[in-house]
Structure formats: structure tokens, C-alpha cells
Amino acid sequence: MNRAARIAILVAEEAGRRGATIAVVDVCTAAVAALPVGGAGLSAMSPTVASYPLCSTDDISEQLEELQLTLGEGPCMDAFTRQTSVSTADLRGGRAQVRWPVFASAAAEAGAGAVYSFPLQLGAIRPGVLDLYAPTPLDLSPDELADAMGFADSATQVLLGTLTARREGLTIGDGDAPDGYRAQIDQASGMLTAQLGVGIEQAFLRLRAYAYAHGERLSAVAAAVVDRRLRFPPDDEPDRTA
């Protein structure tokens, strides 16, 4: 049995355990079960609109996805920009600290010792990145790296199939439901364009900068803006109510 077929079976088995249509969460769960890693996360990414987490298998992987999207740095961001996998066997090592001075320390504090990031690609289409983390430094073997890339290929197919199904109004698996997260960040960014008199991209950057400066998750800051508990005056420090 070739690698792609074996991975497809593992992913299908995870969906079967959930009793649902195959979704990217099944790819992430299968990857964690098959590889010597602690968790997996996947973010939808685009060069033109705000990126957002799609799924994570545990709290640490969830933190890693939000950290990278909030900070704008990390192996996930590099993998997407460079269109190649990024292997970080030791986040606490000097190279990682120089490459991502803020993310590497924050990720280590969150409980990650290694991170491997794999871009989702199909021709010119790049819908996101699959991240795998280990709690301690870890060197994946060539075979394990090949399997990880195979799971990234599977995630690409599942994600693109899900997006196509949405456009065509078809029923999709309940494991791919980022709409609430994305809608809240989009709504918050839209509200900031009015408050600050800037474009949508600059509004998103201000949102992200506030989250980083205050040590909060991007989703929590967006929720505060949408609920009108946080307001960004054009020239002053943002006002926050309880």
C-alpha cells in the first residue's frame, strides 16, 4: 500500500470515529496518532485576507496557531510565504531564537519544544499550513517527514473539497467550521475601519498589534471589539470596559 492510500485510510478512520464526513480535524488527529508529535494545528491562510485557525488537537497547538497569526512570525508564516516546509527541531536553540525572537520564546513557554510546518499546496493554490509540534526537541526521520507531508497533501484535498462544497451549497463535515471565528475577526476589523478611518488591512494590523501588546488571543480581542467592550480611538490608547 502506498503512502497516500495509507494516510487516506487513517484519516477516514478518524472521521468514522466521529461519525461525520471527513474534515481537516481528522487529518490533524490522524497525523498526531501516526507521528511522534504532541499535537497538530491547521490555519487557513491567504496573501489577501486575514488568516485564521481552522483546527487544533489540543490547547498547546491552539495557542501556537494563534501566536503565529497574532505575532506575524513563526514557522507557519515562513512555510506559507516561502512555499516550503520549515523544520524546527529545537525551539529553544539559538537559531530559532534569532529567526523568531518573539514566537520562539512564547511557544516554548506554551509548552512546545519543536515545530514542523508544511504548506498546503495544489499547483498555484495555497490554502493554508499544517503545523505539528512536540513538547520536547525532536528530529523527525526522513520517513516521518514524508508522512507529515502526506498528511499536508491530504489536508489540502480535504480543505479544497470543503471550500468547493460550501460554494455549491452542499453539506460538509462539522469538523471544518471556522466561520464564527473568521466572521468575528472580520467584523471587528470592519468596525475598526470606521473607528480609525483606515483600510481593512491596517485595521486588522491594529487588532493584531493590540492582542500582542496585551498578551491576549486575537479572538478574545476581536470579541471585545464586536461586543463594544473595546474601542480604538484614532489617536489615543484603546478604551476597554469590563
mmCIF file of C-alpha atoms in Angstrom:
data_model
loop_
_atom_site.group_PDB
_atom_site.id
_atom_site.type_symbol
_atom_site.label_atom_id
_atom_site.label_comp_id
_atom_site.label_asym_id
_atom_site.label_seq_id
_atom_site.Cartn_x
_atom_site.Cartn_y
_atom_site.Cartn_z
ATOM 1 C CA MET A 1 0.000 0.000 0.000
ATOM 2 C CA ASN A 2 1.444 3.383 -0.950
ATOM 3 C CA ARG A 3 1.773 6.293 1.482
ATOM 4 C CA ALA A 4 -1.166 8.323 0.127
ATOM 5 C CA ALA A 5 -3.543 5.355 0.376
ATOM 6 C CA ARG A 6 -2.392 4.522 3.901
ATOM 7 C CA ILE A 7 -2.882 8.108 5.055
ATOM 8 C CA ALA A 8 -6.294 8.277 3.403
ATOM 9 C CA ILE A 9 -7.372 5.213 5.398
ATOM 10 C CA LEU A 10 -6.090 6.683 8.670
ATOM 11 C CA VAL A 11 -7.965 9.939 8.037
ATOM 12 C CA ALA A 12 -11.155 8.091 7.097
ATOM 13 C CA GLU A 13 -10.928 6.041 10.284
ATOM 14 C CA GLU A 14 -10.756 9.221 12.375
ATOM 15 C CA ALA A 15 -13.848 10.571 10.618
ATOM 16 C CA GLY A 16 -15.567 7.256 11.271
ATOM 17 C CA ARG A 17 -14.856 7.563 14.985
ATOM 18 C CA ARG A 18 -16.510 10.992 14.964
ATOM 19 C CA GLY A 19 -19.382 9.655 12.885
ATOM 20 C CA ALA A 20 -19.025 12.549 10.461
ATOM 21 C CA THR A 21 -17.833 13.477 6.994
ATOM 22 C CA ILE A 22 -14.058 13.709 6.622
ATOM 23 C CA ALA A 23 -12.761 17.115 7.728
ATOM 24 C CA VAL A 24 -9.358 18.690 8.328
ATOM 25 C CA VAL A 25 -9.661 17.927 12.049
ATOM 26 C CA ASP A 26 -9.496 14.246 11.081
ATOM 27 C CA VAL A 27 -6.255 14.860 9.195
ATOM 28 C CA CYS A 28 -4.758 16.614 12.226
ATOM 29 C CA THR A 29 -5.879 13.859 14.615
ATOM 30 C CA ALA A 30 -4.585 11.107 12.331
ATOM 31 C CA ALA A 31 -1.226 12.854 11.983
ATOM 32 C CA VAL A 32 -0.798 13.032 15.753
ATOM 33 C CA ALA A 33 -1.669 9.350 16.098
ATOM 34 C CA ALA A 34 0.741 8.297 13.348
ATOM 35 C CA LEU A 35 3.731 10.510 14.181
ATOM 36 C CA PRO A 36 5.786 11.056 17.373
ATOM 37 C CA VAL A 37 4.347 14.526 17.941
ATOM 38 C CA GLY A 38 2.249 16.060 20.692
ATOM 39 C CA GLY A 39 -0.326 17.878 18.630
ATOM 40 C CA ALA A 40 -1.302 19.421 15.323
ATOM 41 C CA GLY A 41 -2.921 22.626 14.149
ATOM 42 C CA LEU A 42 -4.014 23.928 10.785
ATOM 43 C CA SER A 43 -4.627 27.508 9.713
ATOM 44 C CA ALA A 44 -6.301 28.782 6.571
ATOM 45 C CA MET A 45 -4.032 31.408 5.034
ATOM 46 C CA SER A 46 -4.184 33.851 2.158
ATOM 47 C CA PRO A 47 -1.987 36.695 0.893
ATOM 48 C CA THR A 48 -5.037 38.943 0.517
ATOM 49 C CA VAL A 49 -7.296 38.342 3.542
ATOM 50 C CA ALA A 50 -6.804 37.729 7.268
ATOM 51 C CA SER A 51 -5.626 34.218 8.132
ATOM 52 C CA TYR A 52 -7.428 32.194 10.805
ATOM 53 C CA PRO A 53 -7.067 28.863 12.654
ATOM 54 C CA LEU A 54 -9.164 26.026 11.301
ATOM 55 C CA CYS A 55 -8.491 23.308 13.845
ATOM 56 C CA SER A 56 -6.157 22.151 16.591
ATOM 57 C CA THR A 57 -5.872 18.907 18.509
ATOM 58 C CA ASP A 58 -5.073 20.343 21.935
ATOM 59 C CA ASP A 59 -4.609 23.582 23.847
ATOM 60 C CA ILE A 60 -0.909 23.946 23.018
ATOM 61 C CA SER A 61 -1.439 23.580 19.277
ATOM 62 C CA GLU A 62 -4.309 26.076 19.519
ATOM 63 C CA GLN A 63 -2.006 28.553 21.258
ATOM 64 C CA LEU A 64 0.721 28.034 18.637
ATOM 65 C CA GLU A 65 -1.668 28.782 15.772
ATOM 66 C CA GLU A 66 -2.958 31.959 17.395
ATOM 67 C CA LEU A 67 0.531 33.048 18.475
ATOM 68 C CA GLN A 68 1.864 32.929 14.942
ATOM 69 C CA LEU A 69 -1.131 34.686 13.427
ATOM 70 C CA THR A 70 -1.063 37.322 16.158
ATOM 71 C CA LEU A 71 2.692 37.930 16.048
ATOM 72 C CA GLY A 72 3.048 37.591 12.299
ATOM 73 C CA GLU A 73 6.142 35.403 12.743
ATOM 74 C CA GLY A 74 6.949 31.735 13.169
ATOM 75 C CA PRO A 75 7.498 28.589 11.078
ATOM 76 C CA CYS A 76 3.877 28.618 9.905
ATOM 77 C CA MET A 77 4.271 32.107 8.434
ATOM 78 C CA ASP A 78 7.593 31.213 6.791
ATOM 79 C CA ALA A 79 6.218 27.981 5.347
ATOM 80 C CA PHE A 80 3.349 29.871 3.732
ATOM 81 C CA THR A 81 5.495 32.714 2.409
ATOM 82 C CA ARG A 82 8.311 30.519 1.088
ATOM 83 C CA GLN A 83 6.042 27.693 -0.085
ATOM 84 C CA THR A 84 8.265 25.082 1.532
ATOM 85 C CA SER A 85 8.265 23.045 4.733
ATOM 86 C CA VAL A 86 10.012 24.517 7.769
ATOM 87 C CA SER A 87 11.574 22.163 10.325
ATOM 88 C CA THR A 88 12.392 23.478 13.786
ATOM 89 C CA ALA A 89 13.729 20.558 15.817
ATOM 90 C CA ASP A 90 14.582 22.721 18.825
ATOM 91 C CA LEU A 91 12.622 25.901 19.538
ATOM 92 C CA ARG A 92 14.882 26.673 22.466
ATOM 93 C CA GLY A 93 18.006 26.632 20.302
ATOM 94 C CA GLY A 94 19.840 29.749 19.205
ATOM 95 C CA ARG A 95 18.797 29.566 15.533
ATOM 96 C CA ALA A 96 15.082 29.553 16.370
ATOM 97 C CA GLN A 97 15.537 32.388 18.852
ATOM 98 C CA VAL A 98 17.282 34.506 16.220
ATOM 99 C CA ARG A 99 14.829 33.626 13.460
ATOM 100 C CA TRP A 100 11.670 34.219 15.505
ATOM 101 C CA PRO A 101 12.750 36.104 18.636
ATOM 102 C CA VAL A 102 9.252 36.636 19.989
ATOM 103 C CA PHE A 103 7.466 33.498 18.788
ATOM 104 C CA ALA A 104 10.189 31.020 19.788
ATOM 105 C CA SER A 105 10.168 32.141 23.429
ATOM 106 C CA ALA A 106 6.369 32.357 23.598
ATOM 107 C CA ALA A 107 5.957 28.913 22.005
ATOM 108 C CA ALA A 108 8.453 27.359 24.415
ATOM 109 C CA GLU A 109 6.592 28.929 27.326
ATOM 110 C CA ALA A 110 3.346 27.478 25.951
ATOM 111 C CA GLY A 111 4.855 24.001 26.054
ATOM 112 C CA ALA A 112 6.367 23.383 22.614
ATOM 113 C CA GLY A 113 9.911 22.115 22.097
ATOM 114 C CA ALA A 114 9.787 21.593 18.316
ATOM 115 C CA VAL A 115 7.535 22.707 15.470
ATOM 116 C CA TYR A 116 7.282 21.408 11.922
ATOM 117 C CA SER A 117 5.231 23.388 9.388
ATOM 118 C CA PHE A 118 4.027 22.163 5.995
ATOM 119 C CA PRO A 119 2.323 24.408 3.411
ATOM 120 C CA LEU A 120 -0.870 23.147 1.811
ATOM 121 C CA GLN A 121 -0.350 23.397 -1.921
ATOM 122 C CA LEU A 122 -2.059 22.298 -5.111
ATOM 123 C CA GLY A 123 -0.464 23.964 -8.104
ATOM 124 C CA ALA A 124 -0.703 27.707 -7.550
ATOM 125 C CA ILE A 125 -3.339 27.281 -4.829
ATOM 126 C CA ARG A 126 -2.061 27.725 -1.257
ATOM 127 C CA PRO A 127 -4.974 27.457 1.182
ATOM 128 C CA GLY A 128 -3.065 27.117 4.457
ATOM 129 C CA VAL A 129 -0.396 25.452 6.590
ATOM 130 C CA LEU A 130 -0.302 22.300 8.734
ATOM 131 C CA ASP A 131 1.732 22.615 11.960
ATOM 132 C CA LEU A 132 2.968 19.720 14.080
ATOM 133 C CA TYR A 133 4.552 20.282 17.476
ATOM 134 C CA ALA A 134 6.395 18.172 20.027
ATOM 135 C CA PRO A 135 6.705 19.061 23.731
ATOM 136 C CA THR A 136 10.476 18.440 23.647
ATOM 137 C CA PRO A 137 13.126 18.901 20.909
ATOM 138 C CA LEU A 138 12.525 16.347 18.165
ATOM 139 C CA ASP A 139 14.230 15.288 14.923
ATOM 140 C CA LEU A 140 11.733 13.623 12.609
ATOM 141 C CA SER A 141 13.209 10.881 10.442
ATOM 142 C CA PRO A 142 13.051 11.111 6.628
ATOM 143 C CA ASP A 143 10.162 8.628 6.596
ATOM 144 C CA GLU A 144 8.314 10.589 9.277
ATOM 145 C CA LEU A 145 8.829 13.837 7.358
ATOM 146 C CA ALA A 146 7.479 12.152 4.233
ATOM 147 C CA ASP A 147 4.413 11.010 6.186
ATOM 148 C CA ALA A 148 3.923 14.534 7.549
ATOM 149 C CA MET A 149 3.999 15.905 4.002
ATOM 150 C CA GLY A 150 1.498 13.232 3.051
ATOM 151 C CA PHE A 151 -0.858 14.456 5.765
ATOM 152 C CA ALA A 152 -0.404 18.012 4.453
ATOM 153 C CA ASP A 153 -1.385 16.794 0.980
ATOM 154 C CA SER A 154 -4.438 15.103 2.474
ATOM 155 C CA ALA A 155 -5.383 18.294 4.337
ATOM 156 C CA THR A 156 -5.094 20.247 1.084
ATOM 157 C CA GLN A 157 -7.507 17.934 -0.694
ATOM 158 C CA VAL A 158 -9.962 17.913 2.206
ATOM 159 C CA LEU A 159 -9.864 21.688 2.664
ATOM 160 C CA LEU A 160 -10.270 22.490 -1.019
ATOM 161 C CA GLY A 161 -13.089 19.964 -1.254
ATOM 162 C CA THR A 162 -14.769 21.616 1.746
ATOM 163 C CA LEU A 163 -14.481 25.097 0.229
ATOM 164 C CA THR A 164 -15.913 23.839 -3.058
ATOM 165 C CA ALA A 165 -18.806 22.204 -1.221
ATOM 166 C CA ARG A 166 -19.571 25.465 0.587
ATOM 167 C CA ARG A 167 -19.641 27.422 -2.670
ATOM 168 C CA GLU A 168 -22.011 24.874 -4.161
ATOM 169 C CA GLY A 169 -24.253 24.842 -1.107
ATOM 170 C CA LEU A 170 -23.555 21.214 -0.258
ATOM 171 C CA THR A 171 -23.484 19.637 3.206
ATOM 172 C CA ILE A 172 -19.982 19.459 4.690
ATOM 173 C CA GLY A 173 -18.365 17.862 7.716
ATOM 174 C CA ASP A 174 -18.833 19.534 11.066
ATOM 175 C CA GLY A 175 -15.085 19.495 11.716
ATOM 176 C CA ASP A 176 -14.449 22.428 9.367
ATOM 177 C CA ALA A 177 -16.432 25.263 10.900
ATOM 178 C CA PRO A 178 -14.168 28.310 11.142
ATOM 179 C CA ASP A 179 -16.868 30.714 10.016
ATOM 180 C CA GLY A 180 -17.649 32.023 13.512
ATOM 181 C CA TYR A 181 -14.001 32.733 14.279
ATOM 182 C CA ARG A 182 -13.333 34.334 10.910
ATOM 183 C CA ALA A 183 -16.575 36.304 10.913
ATOM 184 C CA GLN A 184 -15.813 37.775 14.324
ATOM 185 C CA ILE A 185 -12.334 38.913 13.295
ATOM 186 C CA ASP A 186 -13.696 40.275 10.014
ATOM 187 C CA GLN A 187 -16.462 42.112 11.872
ATOM 188 C CA ALA A 188 -14.013 43.554 14.393
ATOM 189 C CA SER A 189 -11.692 44.701 11.603
ATOM 190 C CA GLY A 190 -14.637 46.295 9.825
ATOM 191 C CA MET A 191 -15.637 48.158 12.962
ATOM 192 C CA LEU A 192 -12.077 49.441 13.355
ATOM 193 C CA THR A 193 -12.063 50.863 9.828
ATOM 194 C CA ALA A 194 -14.832 53.201 10.965
ATOM 195 C CA GLN A 195 -13.272 53.965 14.357
ATOM 196 C CA LEU A 196 -9.796 54.641 12.952
ATOM 197 C CA GLY A 197 -10.571 55.874 9.446
ATOM 198 C CA VAL A 198 -8.182 53.322 7.885
ATOM 199 C CA GLY A 199 -8.412 50.470 5.402
ATOM 200 C CA ILE A 200 -9.348 46.918 6.349
ATOM 201 C CA GLU A 201 -5.755 45.640 6.233
ATOM 202 C CA GLN A 202 -4.488 48.379 8.550
ATOM 203 C CA ALA A 203 -7.428 47.785 10.872
ATOM 204 C CA PHE A 204 -6.517 44.090 11.124
ATOM 205 C CA LEU A 205 -2.888 45.010 11.874
ATOM 206 C CA ARG A 206 -4.028 47.299 14.712
ATOM 207 C CA LEU A 207 -6.187 44.489 16.075
ATOM 208 C CA ARG A 208 -3.262 42.071 15.934
ATOM 209 C CA ALA A 209 -0.859 44.586 17.478
ATOM 210 C CA TYR A 210 -3.204 45.163 20.424
ATOM 211 C CA ALA A 211 -3.517 41.429 21.029
ATOM 212 C CA TYR A 212 0.265 41.013 21.033
ATOM 213 C CA ALA A 213 0.960 44.066 23.214
ATOM 214 C CA HIS A 214 -1.543 42.948 25.858
ATOM 215 C CA GLY A 215 -0.744 39.232 25.761
ATOM 216 C CA GLU A 216 -4.258 38.298 24.631
ATOM 217 C CA ARG A 217 -5.563 35.989 21.948
ATOM 218 C CA LEU A 218 -6.641 37.613 18.730
ATOM 219 C CA SER A 219 -10.070 36.003 19.011
ATOM 220 C CA ALA A 220 -10.588 37.483 22.502
ATOM 221 C CA VAL A 221 -9.660 40.988 21.348
ATOM 222 C CA ALA A 222 -11.941 40.686 18.320
ATOM 223 C CA ALA A 223 -14.804 39.584 20.571
ATOM 224 C CA ALA A 224 -14.240 42.606 22.835
ATOM 225 C CA VAL A 225 -14.393 44.957 19.836
ATOM 226 C CA VAL A 226 -17.553 43.329 18.469
ATOM 227 C CA ASP A 227 -19.208 43.455 21.918
ATOM 228 C CA ARG A 228 -18.177 47.143 22.180
ATOM 229 C CA ARG A 229 -16.104 46.482 25.300
ATOM 230 C CA LEU A 230 -13.017 47.729 23.459
ATOM 231 C CA ARG A 231 -12.849 50.828 21.301
ATOM 232 C CA PHE A 232 -9.879 52.170 19.315
ATOM 233 C CA PRO A 233 -9.895 55.998 19.167
ATOM 234 C CA PRO A 234 -7.854 57.296 16.185
ATOM 235 C CA ASP A 235 -5.054 58.913 18.197
ATOM 236 C CA ASP A 236 -5.367 57.581 21.743
ATOM 237 C CA GLU A 237 -4.847 54.368 23.672
ATOM 238 C CA PRO A 238 -7.789 51.964 23.145
ATOM 239 C CA ASP A 239 -10.518 52.240 25.775
ATOM 240 C CA ARG A 240 -11.649 48.989 27.378
ATOM 241 C CA THR A 241 -14.635 48.438 29.640
ATOM 242 C CA ALA A 242 -15.197 45.430 31.862
#
